[in-house]
XYZ file of C-alpha atoms in Angstrom:
674
model
C -16.276 -68.780 -200.651
C -17.030 -69.828 -204.155
C -14.927 -71.856 -206.558
C -14.984 -71.135 -210.276
C -13.440 -73.481 -212.839
C -12.728 -71.930 -216.220
C -11.803 -73.913 -219.361
C -8.434 -72.363 -219.932
C -4.993 -72.054 -218.442
C -3.196 -69.186 -216.784
C 0.047 -67.340 -216.931
C 3.190 -66.268 -215.265
C 4.285 -67.624 -211.924
C 7.621 -68.718 -210.481
C 9.335 -70.857 -207.841
C 12.703 -71.291 -206.161
C 13.175 -74.318 -203.961
C 16.621 -73.504 -202.691
C 15.319 -72.799 -199.185
C 13.100 -75.854 -198.912
C 15.072 -77.315 -196.043
C 15.796 -74.076 -194.190
C 14.080 -73.007 -190.968
C 11.827 -70.044 -191.721
C 10.965 -67.123 -189.499
C 9.288 -67.991 -186.249
C 6.930 -65.042 -186.589
C 6.358 -62.418 -189.228
C 7.123 -58.866 -188.184
C 4.818 -57.351 -190.798
C 1.531 -55.790 -189.759
C -0.843 -57.547 -189.511
C 1.251 -60.388 -188.086
C 0.728 -64.108 -188.547
C 2.273 -67.206 -187.033
C 4.669 -69.080 -189.359
C 7.138 -71.756 -188.310
C 9.169 -74.514 -189.948
C 6.104 -76.768 -190.276
C 3.850 -74.127 -191.866
C 2.528 -75.071 -195.288
C -0.239 -74.142 -197.688
C -2.784 -76.403 -195.963
C -2.552 -74.261 -192.822
C -3.776 -71.161 -194.640
C -6.159 -72.299 -197.370
C -9.842 -71.653 -196.731
C -11.198 -74.806 -195.089
C -13.981 -75.095 -197.663
C -11.363 -75.520 -200.386
C -10.026 -78.588 -198.584
C -13.316 -80.475 -198.635
C -12.869 -83.760 -200.503
C -15.601 -83.050 -203.038
C -14.131 -79.633 -203.858
C -10.604 -81.034 -204.213
C -11.940 -83.751 -206.520
C -13.555 -81.121 -208.751
C -10.365 -79.053 -208.786
C -8.269 -82.031 -209.843
C -10.759 -83.152 -212.503
C -10.738 -79.743 -214.140
C -6.977 -79.163 -213.886
C -6.264 -82.538 -215.460
C -8.779 -81.681 -218.198
C -6.708 -78.613 -219.071
C -8.912 -76.014 -217.427
C -8.073 -73.131 -215.172
C -9.325 -73.067 -211.608
C -10.325 -69.793 -210.000
C -10.930 -69.876 -206.233
C -12.576 -66.860 -204.636
C -11.668 -66.182 -200.967
C -8.986 -68.823 -201.380
C -6.985 -68.246 -198.186
C -7.894 -67.419 -194.626
C -8.482 -63.691 -194.360
C -5.682 -63.010 -191.868
C -3.151 -64.699 -194.185
C -4.406 -62.697 -197.181
C -4.239 -59.434 -195.211
C -0.691 -60.245 -194.111
C 0.368 -61.000 -197.696
C -1.321 -57.815 -198.894
C 0.650 -55.768 -196.383
C 3.934 -57.231 -197.692
C 3.145 -56.074 -201.209
C 1.406 -52.817 -200.447
C 4.180 -51.347 -198.323
C 6.795 -51.795 -201.067
C 7.261 -50.386 -204.543
C 7.964 -52.809 -207.379
C 11.582 -51.915 -208.155
C 12.342 -54.215 -211.082
C 11.133 -53.441 -214.591
C 10.788 -56.375 -216.956
C 10.258 -56.289 -220.719
C 10.378 -59.295 -223.015
C 9.911 -59.763 -226.744
C 10.626 -62.592 -229.147
C 14.075 -61.066 -229.538
C 15.175 -60.884 -225.940
C 14.593 -59.881 -222.328
C 15.371 -56.409 -221.011
C 15.395 -55.744 -217.269
C 16.151 -52.603 -215.295
C 16.650 -53.103 -211.566
C 16.363 -50.933 -208.476
C 14.530 -48.021 -210.053
C 11.200 -46.814 -208.665
C 8.234 -46.793 -211.039
C 8.107 -43.003 -211.213
C 11.612 -42.844 -212.711
C 11.805 -46.297 -214.206
C 13.452 -47.323 -217.444
C 10.235 -47.743 -219.386
C 8.935 -44.358 -218.236
C 12.182 -42.460 -218.674
C 12.339 -41.095 -222.232
C 16.099 -41.408 -222.573
C 16.161 -45.042 -221.466
C 13.038 -45.781 -223.515
C 14.803 -44.469 -226.619
C 17.825 -46.615 -225.822
C 15.649 -49.678 -225.430
C 13.810 -48.873 -228.658
C 17.128 -49.038 -230.513
C 18.237 -52.191 -228.689
C 14.989 -54.056 -229.333
C 14.760 -53.108 -232.992
C 18.421 -53.990 -233.613
C 18.294 -57.263 -231.685
C 18.846 -60.409 -233.718
C 18.043 -63.772 -232.179
C 21.263 -65.782 -232.105
C 20.458 -68.610 -229.758
C 17.233 -70.073 -231.160
C 17.432 -73.846 -231.315
C 16.481 -74.622 -234.908
C 16.099 -78.317 -234.105
C 13.292 -77.818 -231.614
C 9.973 -79.347 -232.604
C 8.146 -77.030 -230.213
C 9.418 -73.486 -229.673
C 7.766 -71.470 -226.860
C 9.162 -68.232 -228.320
C 7.183 -66.624 -231.112
C 6.891 -63.145 -232.610
C 4.344 -60.887 -230.974
C 4.566 -62.152 -227.409
C 5.512 -58.918 -225.680
C 5.358 -58.511 -221.900
C 5.881 -55.373 -219.821
C 5.529 -55.631 -216.031
C 7.097 -54.802 -212.652
C 8.111 -57.063 -209.788
C 9.877 -57.202 -206.440
C 12.369 -59.902 -205.542
C 11.069 -61.393 -202.257
C 14.429 -61.477 -200.494
C 13.389 -59.782 -197.245
C 12.454 -61.817 -194.178
C 8.649 -61.978 -194.389
C 8.812 -62.785 -198.107
C 11.150 -65.705 -197.393
C 8.636 -66.946 -194.862
C 5.904 -66.904 -197.518
C 8.177 -68.713 -199.961
C 8.848 -71.409 -197.392
C 5.122 -71.915 -196.866
C 4.512 -72.527 -200.565
C 7.676 -74.585 -201.107
C 7.230 -76.809 -198.048
C 7.222 -80.511 -198.910
C 3.604 -80.820 -197.732
C 2.634 -77.954 -200.028
C 4.400 -79.624 -202.962
C 2.716 -82.953 -202.298
C -0.658 -81.244 -202.060
C -0.156 -79.422 -205.374
C 0.998 -82.659 -207.027
C -2.150 -84.413 -205.822
C -4.524 -81.896 -207.376
C -2.638 -81.012 -210.576
C -1.670 -84.486 -211.760
C 1.964 -83.371 -212.170
C 4.908 -83.686 -209.847
C 5.713 -80.407 -208.078
C 8.933 -81.587 -206.454
C 11.543 -79.782 -208.523
C 13.658 -76.672 -208.155
C 13.561 -73.797 -210.581
C 16.733 -73.916 -212.652
C 16.087 -70.398 -213.887
C 16.100 -69.045 -210.341
C 12.828 -67.207 -210.893
C 11.486 -67.999 -207.443
C 8.452 -66.539 -205.790
C 7.719 -63.063 -207.136
C 5.657 -60.131 -205.994
C 4.207 -58.867 -209.260
C 2.711 -55.489 -210.052
C 1.225 -54.458 -213.390
C 1.439 -50.664 -213.580
C -0.169 -48.321 -216.097
C 0.399 -49.635 -219.618
C 1.782 -52.992 -218.442
C 0.416 -56.096 -220.156
C 1.266 -59.561 -221.422
C 0.238 -60.800 -224.864
C -0.949 -64.327 -225.696
C 1.367 -67.027 -224.307
C 1.164 -70.435 -222.600
C 3.921 -70.760 -219.932
C 4.544 -74.227 -221.417
C 8.317 -74.141 -220.991
C 11.109 -76.233 -219.474
C 9.860 -78.343 -216.543
C 7.248 -75.860 -215.345
C 4.610 -77.978 -213.691
C 1.830 -76.033 -211.968
C 1.197 -72.292 -211.759
C -0.400 -70.264 -208.979
C -1.400 -66.607 -209.157
C -2.750 -65.042 -205.982
C -4.499 -61.705 -206.464
C -4.098 -59.236 -203.619
C -5.458 -55.972 -205.090
C -8.166 -54.305 -203.035
C -11.123 -52.492 -204.638
C -9.810 -53.109 -208.144
C -12.336 -52.220 -210.869
C -12.603 -54.308 -214.076
C -12.651 -51.161 -216.219
C -9.084 -50.406 -215.092
C -7.839 -53.379 -217.137
C -5.258 -55.834 -215.858
C -7.655 -58.758 -216.280
C -6.354 -62.250 -216.693
C -7.915 -63.531 -219.899
C -8.143 -67.204 -220.679
C -7.635 -67.418 -224.429
C -7.930 -71.153 -225.049
C -10.835 -71.159 -227.536
C -13.259 -69.198 -225.323
C -16.890 -69.782 -226.289
C -17.647 -66.066 -225.900
C -15.644 -62.929 -225.189
C -17.155 -62.485 -221.733
C -16.264 -66.002 -220.574
C -12.515 -65.399 -220.618
C -12.198 -62.322 -218.369
C -11.048 -62.788 -214.766
C -10.737 -59.522 -212.901
C -8.080 -59.555 -210.121
C -10.332 -59.596 -207.056
C -8.718 -59.600 -203.603
C -7.758 -63.050 -202.244
C -8.598 -64.894 -205.469
C -6.304 -67.722 -206.478
C -5.783 -68.967 -210.030
C -4.320 -72.431 -210.601
C -3.485 -74.067 -213.933
C -1.210 -76.630 -215.512
C 0.941 -75.184 -218.336
C 0.329 -77.049 -221.589
C 0.573 -76.325 -225.287
C -3.023 -75.041 -225.086
C -2.824 -72.964 -221.873
C -3.018 -69.669 -223.745
C -3.726 -66.563 -221.694
C -3.362 -62.781 -221.685
C -3.034 -60.002 -219.135
C -4.915 -57.043 -220.591
C -3.262 -53.597 -220.433
C -3.703 -51.600 -217.236
C -5.457 -48.344 -218.081
C -3.814 -44.948 -217.570
C -6.734 -43.907 -215.376
C -6.374 -46.895 -213.020
C -6.380 -45.670 -209.421
C -5.472 -48.875 -207.617
C -2.433 -51.178 -207.643
C -2.720 -54.515 -209.446
C -0.645 -56.751 -207.171
C -0.174 -60.498 -207.178
C 1.969 -63.186 -205.647
C 3.159 -65.513 -208.390
C 4.583 -68.974 -207.838
C 5.620 -71.638 -210.325
C 6.152 -75.237 -209.263
C 8.734 -77.306 -211.125
C 8.823 -81.008 -211.881
C 11.731 -83.424 -211.512
C 9.636 -86.479 -212.239
C 11.753 -89.266 -213.736
C 12.527 -87.757 -217.089
C 11.804 -89.901 -220.157
C 15.261 -89.343 -221.597
C 15.730 -93.031 -222.318
C 13.586 -95.629 -224.030
C 14.688 -97.942 -221.246
C 11.932 -96.268 -219.215
C 8.335 -97.403 -219.822
C 7.390 -93.989 -221.218
C 4.632 -95.427 -223.415
C 2.904 -96.537 -220.209
C 3.568 -93.218 -218.481
C 2.262 -90.933 -221.213
C 0.677 -92.953 -223.999
C -2.513 -94.410 -222.602
C -4.921 -91.476 -222.833
C -5.281 -87.683 -222.980
C -4.877 -87.414 -219.197
C -1.449 -89.056 -219.480
C -0.436 -86.525 -222.132
C -1.272 -83.696 -219.719
C 1.463 -84.966 -217.391
C 4.179 -84.052 -219.879
C 6.210 -80.935 -219.201
C 7.591 -79.036 -222.185
C 11.062 -80.573 -221.742
C 9.669 -84.098 -221.673
C 7.349 -83.540 -224.645
C 10.144 -81.993 -226.725
C 12.450 -84.956 -226.108
C 9.796 -87.474 -227.169
C 8.799 -85.470 -230.263
C 12.241 -84.654 -231.615
C 14.904 -86.840 -230.022
C 13.401 -90.141 -228.939
C 14.311 -93.005 -231.281
C 11.703 -95.812 -231.138
C 14.224 -98.003 -232.983
C 16.200 -98.301 -229.767
C 13.531 -100.673 -228.454
C 14.427 -104.258 -229.276
C 10.887 -105.597 -228.899
C 8.838 -105.035 -232.080
C 5.538 -104.546 -230.253
C 7.089 -101.997 -227.921
C 8.768 -100.221 -230.819
C 5.346 -99.772 -232.411
C 3.946 -98.305 -229.182
C 6.846 -95.857 -228.975
C 6.257 -94.817 -232.591
C 2.593 -94.211 -231.807
C 3.559 -92.191 -228.728
C 5.933 -90.053 -230.775
C 3.189 -89.293 -233.315
C 0.694 -88.511 -230.549
C 3.064 -86.096 -228.808
C 3.899 -84.395 -232.109
C 0.189 -83.935 -232.812
C -0.211 -82.571 -229.293
C 2.580 -80.035 -229.775
C 1.417 -79.060 -233.263
C -2.328 -79.746 -233.406
C -4.182 -79.544 -236.693
C -5.929 -76.181 -236.728
C -9.043 -75.954 -238.885
C -10.207 -72.579 -237.539
C -8.144 -70.622 -240.089
C -7.635 -70.817 -243.841
C -4.717 -68.817 -245.262
C -4.596 -67.964 -248.962
C -0.966 -67.125 -249.554
C 0.197 -64.314 -251.781
C 2.940 -64.321 -254.381
C 6.492 -65.181 -253.367
C 8.985 -62.342 -253.314
C 7.369 -58.956 -253.275
C 10.440 -56.801 -252.686
C 8.673 -53.557 -253.582
C 9.044 -50.829 -250.979
C 5.438 -49.838 -250.310
C 6.568 -47.039 -248.050
C 8.769 -45.429 -250.702
C 8.090 -42.016 -252.168
C 7.206 -43.637 -255.507
C 4.622 -45.881 -253.870
C 3.039 -42.912 -252.127
C 2.811 -40.769 -255.271
C 1.749 -43.337 -257.876
C -1.627 -42.441 -259.411
C -4.676 -44.682 -259.620
C -8.166 -43.890 -260.883
C -11.520 -45.063 -259.555
C -14.647 -44.733 -261.690
C -18.293 -44.467 -260.549
C -18.982 -48.139 -261.333
C -15.758 -49.522 -259.852
C -16.555 -52.336 -257.383
C -14.624 -54.888 -255.407
C -14.775 -57.252 -258.387
C -12.532 -54.840 -260.291
C -10.115 -54.394 -257.395
C -9.545 -57.838 -255.903
C -6.637 -59.841 -257.253
C -7.950 -61.643 -260.384
C -6.472 -64.946 -259.208
C -9.075 -64.804 -256.462
C -12.201 -63.693 -258.338
C -11.588 -65.997 -261.300
C -11.071 -69.165 -259.262
C -14.482 -70.671 -258.492
C -13.011 -73.548 -256.461
C -11.105 -71.108 -254.273
C -14.193 -68.917 -253.800
C -16.167 -72.010 -252.800
C -13.476 -72.941 -250.258
C -13.661 -69.425 -248.815
C -17.460 -69.698 -248.668
C -17.385 -73.021 -246.831
C -14.889 -71.763 -244.258
C -16.849 -68.587 -243.581
C -20.059 -70.559 -243.088
C -18.209 -72.864 -240.683
C -17.221 -69.821 -238.597
C -13.531 -69.863 -239.542
C -11.139 -66.984 -240.184
C -10.213 -66.451 -243.840
C -6.836 -64.763 -244.415
C -6.118 -63.502 -247.947
C -2.604 -62.243 -248.584
C -2.106 -59.763 -251.462
C -5.887 -59.556 -251.569
C -6.323 -56.460 -253.728
C -4.501 -55.267 -256.800
C -1.355 -53.576 -255.471
C -2.088 -50.288 -257.210
C -5.435 -50.036 -255.395
C -3.910 -50.964 -252.032
C -1.270 -48.264 -252.500
C -3.972 -45.796 -253.549
C -5.890 -46.349 -250.295
C -2.674 -46.208 -248.252
C -1.788 -42.859 -249.848
C -5.199 -41.461 -248.997
C -4.865 -42.555 -245.361
C -1.363 -41.090 -245.069
C -2.599 -37.604 -245.931
C -1.262 -35.256 -243.240
C -4.446 -33.158 -243.405
C -6.719 -35.966 -242.191
C -8.383 -35.262 -238.847
C -8.224 -38.532 -236.931
C -10.465 -38.840 -233.882
C -9.049 -40.347 -230.687
C -11.473 -43.062 -229.636
C -11.650 -45.072 -226.440
C -14.597 -47.468 -226.322
C -15.464 -49.260 -223.074
C -17.110 -51.522 -222.510
C -17.676 -52.622 -226.095
C -20.427 -54.901 -224.835
C -22.366 -54.486 -221.607
C -21.591 -58.070 -220.548
C -17.822 -57.563 -220.914
C -16.845 -54.894 -218.359
C -13.130 -55.506 -218.920
C -13.230 -54.769 -222.638
C -11.556 -51.629 -223.972
C -10.731 -50.571 -227.530
C -8.350 -47.644 -227.953
C -7.414 -46.332 -231.412
C -7.657 -43.440 -233.852
C -10.524 -43.536 -236.338
C -12.121 -41.687 -239.229
C -15.906 -41.806 -239.348
C -17.777 -41.176 -242.597
C -18.602 -37.582 -241.722
C -14.914 -36.737 -241.353
C -13.683 -38.587 -244.448
C -11.666 -36.374 -246.748
C -12.710 -36.518 -250.396
C -9.719 -38.732 -251.234
C -10.609 -41.241 -248.507
C -14.285 -41.256 -249.401
C -13.452 -41.817 -253.075
C -10.874 -44.548 -252.272
C -13.267 -46.599 -250.124
C -16.455 -46.090 -252.164
C -15.982 -49.289 -254.256
C -16.160 -51.412 -251.095
C -19.728 -50.191 -250.493
C -20.821 -50.422 -254.126
C -23.993 -52.392 -254.914
C -21.972 -54.925 -256.903
C -19.617 -55.347 -253.917
C -22.566 -56.071 -251.630
C -23.821 -58.650 -254.134
C -20.368 -60.270 -254.262
C -20.181 -60.708 -250.498
C -23.806 -61.833 -250.423
C -23.016 -64.637 -252.870
C -19.839 -65.454 -250.961
C -21.654 -66.209 -247.699
C -25.097 -67.155 -249.061
C -26.861 -64.465 -247.024
C -28.486 -61.203 -247.947
C -26.332 -58.121 -247.285
C -28.029 -54.741 -247.065
C -25.219 -52.352 -246.161
C -21.584 -51.910 -245.192
C -20.059 -49.969 -242.303
C -16.328 -49.561 -242.939
C -13.957 -47.056 -241.388
C -10.214 -46.458 -241.456
C -8.239 -46.561 -238.224
C -4.692 -46.567 -237.018
C -3.361 -47.941 -233.755
C -0.789 -45.612 -232.225
C 1.764 -46.507 -229.543
C -0.128 -47.910 -226.558
C -3.339 -48.590 -228.509
C -5.033 -51.985 -228.420
C -8.348 -53.803 -228.426
C -9.125 -56.332 -225.698
C -10.853 -59.646 -226.549
C -14.318 -59.165 -228.011
C -16.853 -61.007 -230.132
C -19.985 -60.079 -232.021
C -23.466 -59.869 -230.548
C -25.077 -59.678 -233.976
C -24.276 -61.631 -237.122
C -22.067 -59.641 -239.487
C -19.360 -60.339 -242.011
C -16.284 -58.761 -240.429
C -13.808 -57.075 -242.781
C -10.260 -56.176 -241.643
C -7.715 -54.947 -244.184
C -4.121 -54.385 -243.026
C -2.208 -51.663 -244.877
C 1.059 -51.449 -242.910
C 4.192 -51.933 -245.041
C 7.564 -52.820 -243.511
C 5.985 -53.442 -240.124
C 7.814 -55.685 -237.628
C 5.953 -58.337 -235.680
C 7.539 -57.226 -232.382
C 5.875 -53.813 -232.728
C 2.441 -55.175 -231.765
C -0.860 -54.247 -233.365
C -1.461 -57.867 -234.439
C -4.924 -59.265 -234.995
C -5.276 -62.097 -232.459
C -7.697 -64.860 -233.465
C -8.318 -66.644 -230.182
C -10.071 -69.678 -231.681
C -6.732 -70.899 -233.064
C -5.350 -73.879 -231.154
C -1.690 -72.824 -230.726
C -0.471 -69.596 -229.171
C 1.720 -68.569 -232.095
C -1.093 -69.329 -234.552
C -3.343 -66.818 -232.790
C -1.142 -63.942 -234.031
C -1.706 -62.318 -237.434
C 0.836 -59.551 -237.615
C 0.425 -56.262 -239.394
C 1.350 -56.464 -243.065
C 0.538 -54.764 -246.339
C -2.575 -55.700 -248.337
C -3.752 -58.658 -246.228
C -7.524 -59.091 -245.874
C -9.238 -60.909 -243.000
C -12.854 -62.093 -243.248
C -14.970 -63.881 -240.635
C -18.526 -64.060 -239.360
C -18.720 -61.894 -236.246
C -20.729 -63.875 -233.718
C -20.458 -65.072 -230.123
C -17.487 -67.399 -230.540
C -15.453 -65.324 -233.025
C -13.336 -63.956 -230.174
C -10.547 -61.690 -231.392
C -8.359 -58.833 -230.183
C -5.594 -56.431 -231.252
C -2.326 -56.673 -229.327
C -0.979 -53.427 -227.786
C 1.291 -51.374 -230.043
C 4.727 -51.315 -228.359
C 6.484 -48.102 -227.389
C 9.428 -49.127 -229.607
C 7.236 -49.327 -232.726
C 8.538 -47.335 -235.700
C 5.686 -48.086 -238.101
C 2.152 -46.876 -238.703
C -0.473 -49.499 -237.968
C -3.062 -48.681 -240.681
C -6.291 -50.654 -241.038
C -9.615 -50.419 -242.842
C -12.135 -52.409 -240.843
C -15.834 -52.798 -240.260
C -18.617 -55.124 -241.255
C -21.267 -56.075 -243.785
C -24.630 -56.556 -242.101
C -26.179 -59.965 -242.719
C -29.821 -60.496 -243.578
C -31.623 -63.785 -244.082
C -30.083 -66.860 -245.653
C -30.448 -67.166 -249.423
C -30.989 -70.921 -249.277
C -32.179 -73.684 -246.961
C -29.019 -74.653 -245.069
C -30.422 -77.966 -243.714
C -32.102 -80.310 -246.189
C -35.447 -81.976 -245.429
C -34.020 -85.411 -244.615
C -31.461 -83.955 -242.205
C -34.172 -81.778 -240.683
C -36.311 -84.840 -239.983
C -33.361 -86.540 -238.284
C -32.713 -83.481 -236.111
C -36.367 -83.245 -235.124
C -36.132 -86.784 -233.726
C -32.569 -86.478 -232.389
C -31.859 -82.788 -231.545
C -28.517 -83.710 -229.929
C -27.189 -83.647 -233.499
C -27.359 -79.856 -233.395
C -23.847 -79.756 -231.981
C -22.460 -81.081 -235.277
C -23.990 -78.305 -237.389
C -22.130 -75.307 -238.770
C -22.836 -71.738 -237.695
C -24.780 -71.138 -240.950
C -26.990 -74.188 -240.408
C -27.798 -73.242 -236.814
C -28.535 -69.667 -237.849
C -30.942 -70.835 -240.554
C -32.745 -73.065 -238.063
C -32.987 -70.313 -235.456
C -33.704 -67.280 -237.641
C -34.918 -68.300 -241.101
C -36.721 -71.641 -240.813
C -40.465 -71.158 -241.386
C -42.000 -74.058 -239.493
C -45.549 -73.511 -240.741
C -44.540 -73.787 -244.404
C -42.455 -76.901 -243.843
C -45.136 -79.079 -242.310
C -48.806 -79.086 -241.368
C -48.382 -81.842 -238.807
C -48.797 -80.323 -235.335
C -46.469 -82.802 -233.651
C -43.687 -82.131 -236.158
C -44.299 -78.383 -235.818
C -43.782 -78.694 -232.082
C -40.520 -80.586 -232.662
C -39.252 -77.956 -235.103
C -40.163 -75.062 -232.804
C -38.175 -76.786 -230.067
C -35.313 -77.193 -232.539
C -35.419 -73.448 -233.319
C -35.134 -72.644 -229.614
C -32.216 -75.012 -229.092
C -30.394 -73.695 -232.174
C -30.721 -70.123 -230.888
C -29.392 -71.212 -227.487
C -26.326 -72.753 -229.147
C -25.763 -69.586 -231.191
C -25.782 -67.532 -227.996
C -23.714 -70.039 -226.007
C -21.488 -71.890 -228.498
C -19.069 -74.623 -227.502
C -18.324 -76.125 -224.132
C -19.137 -74.123 -221.041
C -15.986 -72.394 -219.888
C -16.953 -71.659 -216.284
C -17.863 -74.169 -213.598
C -19.096 -72.984 -210.201
C -19.057 -75.066 -207.049
């Protein structure tokens, strides 16, 4: 047995406590059988090594710190085999689909003839989803767990038969609840008002769940127990921890048999279930359970809530979504008669608001003009003429408000060098954007179907699936439309923008069709990534969004398809990004021009001599440097020309090595093994 702790939080589990006091089955009739009686609880079936005091202490420390805990060989083998038999002998007969606009469920239909596989029902759902208007959103909420782009498609079985009720009673036993409360730092004593209960989940071909947190209502602690046998990572269906992963590889958790994932839902517990591939041969099956909290709710300032939740970050982790929302939006510190206490309540309110809406410095958005009612998909937009000359470069084509604003260009430069995502709305002159869109909408283009896996050898779960045009298959119109982006003057512009030499560009058009996606990935080599969205009138619920996983909030990780929006970032280890699956109800064309500009050496010394001397004596300061400064130290610093002193040379060589290590392994370690 090995225990892995991963800095992240997981998704999707459920609980129903309505049978907590009932007498369960005396003995399961499933094969293999296992003894279960009214006293049976989770402690009877967990692997004994998990229950060692030192292991439990590590689990609690990491859960309270907002990390996800992955336990391999979590339960005794006979219990896992029994649970596997319950799932494997039944077909998931409920089909579940959710979007920001609503939830659609079809019950009691086998997968082979299910609603989301039946063309007639799929067409009906396509109309329903696209016509749906949210009518019940609470506009007064400070924190809203619903956001555009979070689409989920999955299958499940309601565990209402005898053996399933026995399993539910094991997990909902009072001893089990007390145990979970002791390791998660949150009360697990509540009932599930939504009636979700224990669920037997199955992600079938094409099923997935986009970035979300599970930070809702009084959801306290989530468990996901994987019971798939011989599942291969390349089949997809990985749980991906998306809370600022320090590399693409660190977030993937393949659903290995008898592995248990535990996490505490918070505002930062972002996670994904990657799409199950069409060529998957196994069944991705899990038991999902969500504990609820009925801890004394802070719905009155008469309670000492500033002592409960206001002392430190660990206290803040105890807040469920319901509790946090009340403090942030409805609590009135003025109700406290004592002035000192009123001040503490005001400070708590500010702290909780900052927790729910953290300042995010990983993205800079340069907004376009207000309005913009032009129909870019109209016949006029597709036939309007535009000329490109041999010397046309990106300088001639970018919006002048961008190229003529030196302060704005400097802000873009600083954010790129810090490793942030730069989003530029209405980036190019509209006539050029329409010109490129027209070229890519040519019916005579021969798009190549491309499935790339794995994108990197160290990320076996990564898959990119799309339609592309490589340079050899570019039609004359496409080649002519994109030529300015590779012009010598364009390379010089980007070189000045990021203060590094740029030798060449590798850009290609692509479109993501229904079912296409790109799982989380990051760069192995330093490049300036270029992604240009050219999708007019495209709805956020249709998928195909760029997901920037360094963003702190789930909804801020989504950058939905739009027309003439440019995304720039340095592609390195921690620039983890993805493209959400295009939904089957999509009615648009997800057009993109993307690629990279290859970076050479830095054009200037990124760390001045005085700072360099300080780092040589105190290398722990490396952690405060930007990506550009670390890269200069690791790749471009010429130690021999900087100093002739052998001792200082030794210090600087050591600094180079440490800077390279931080480039390859940026940020806090995400995985802890016990």
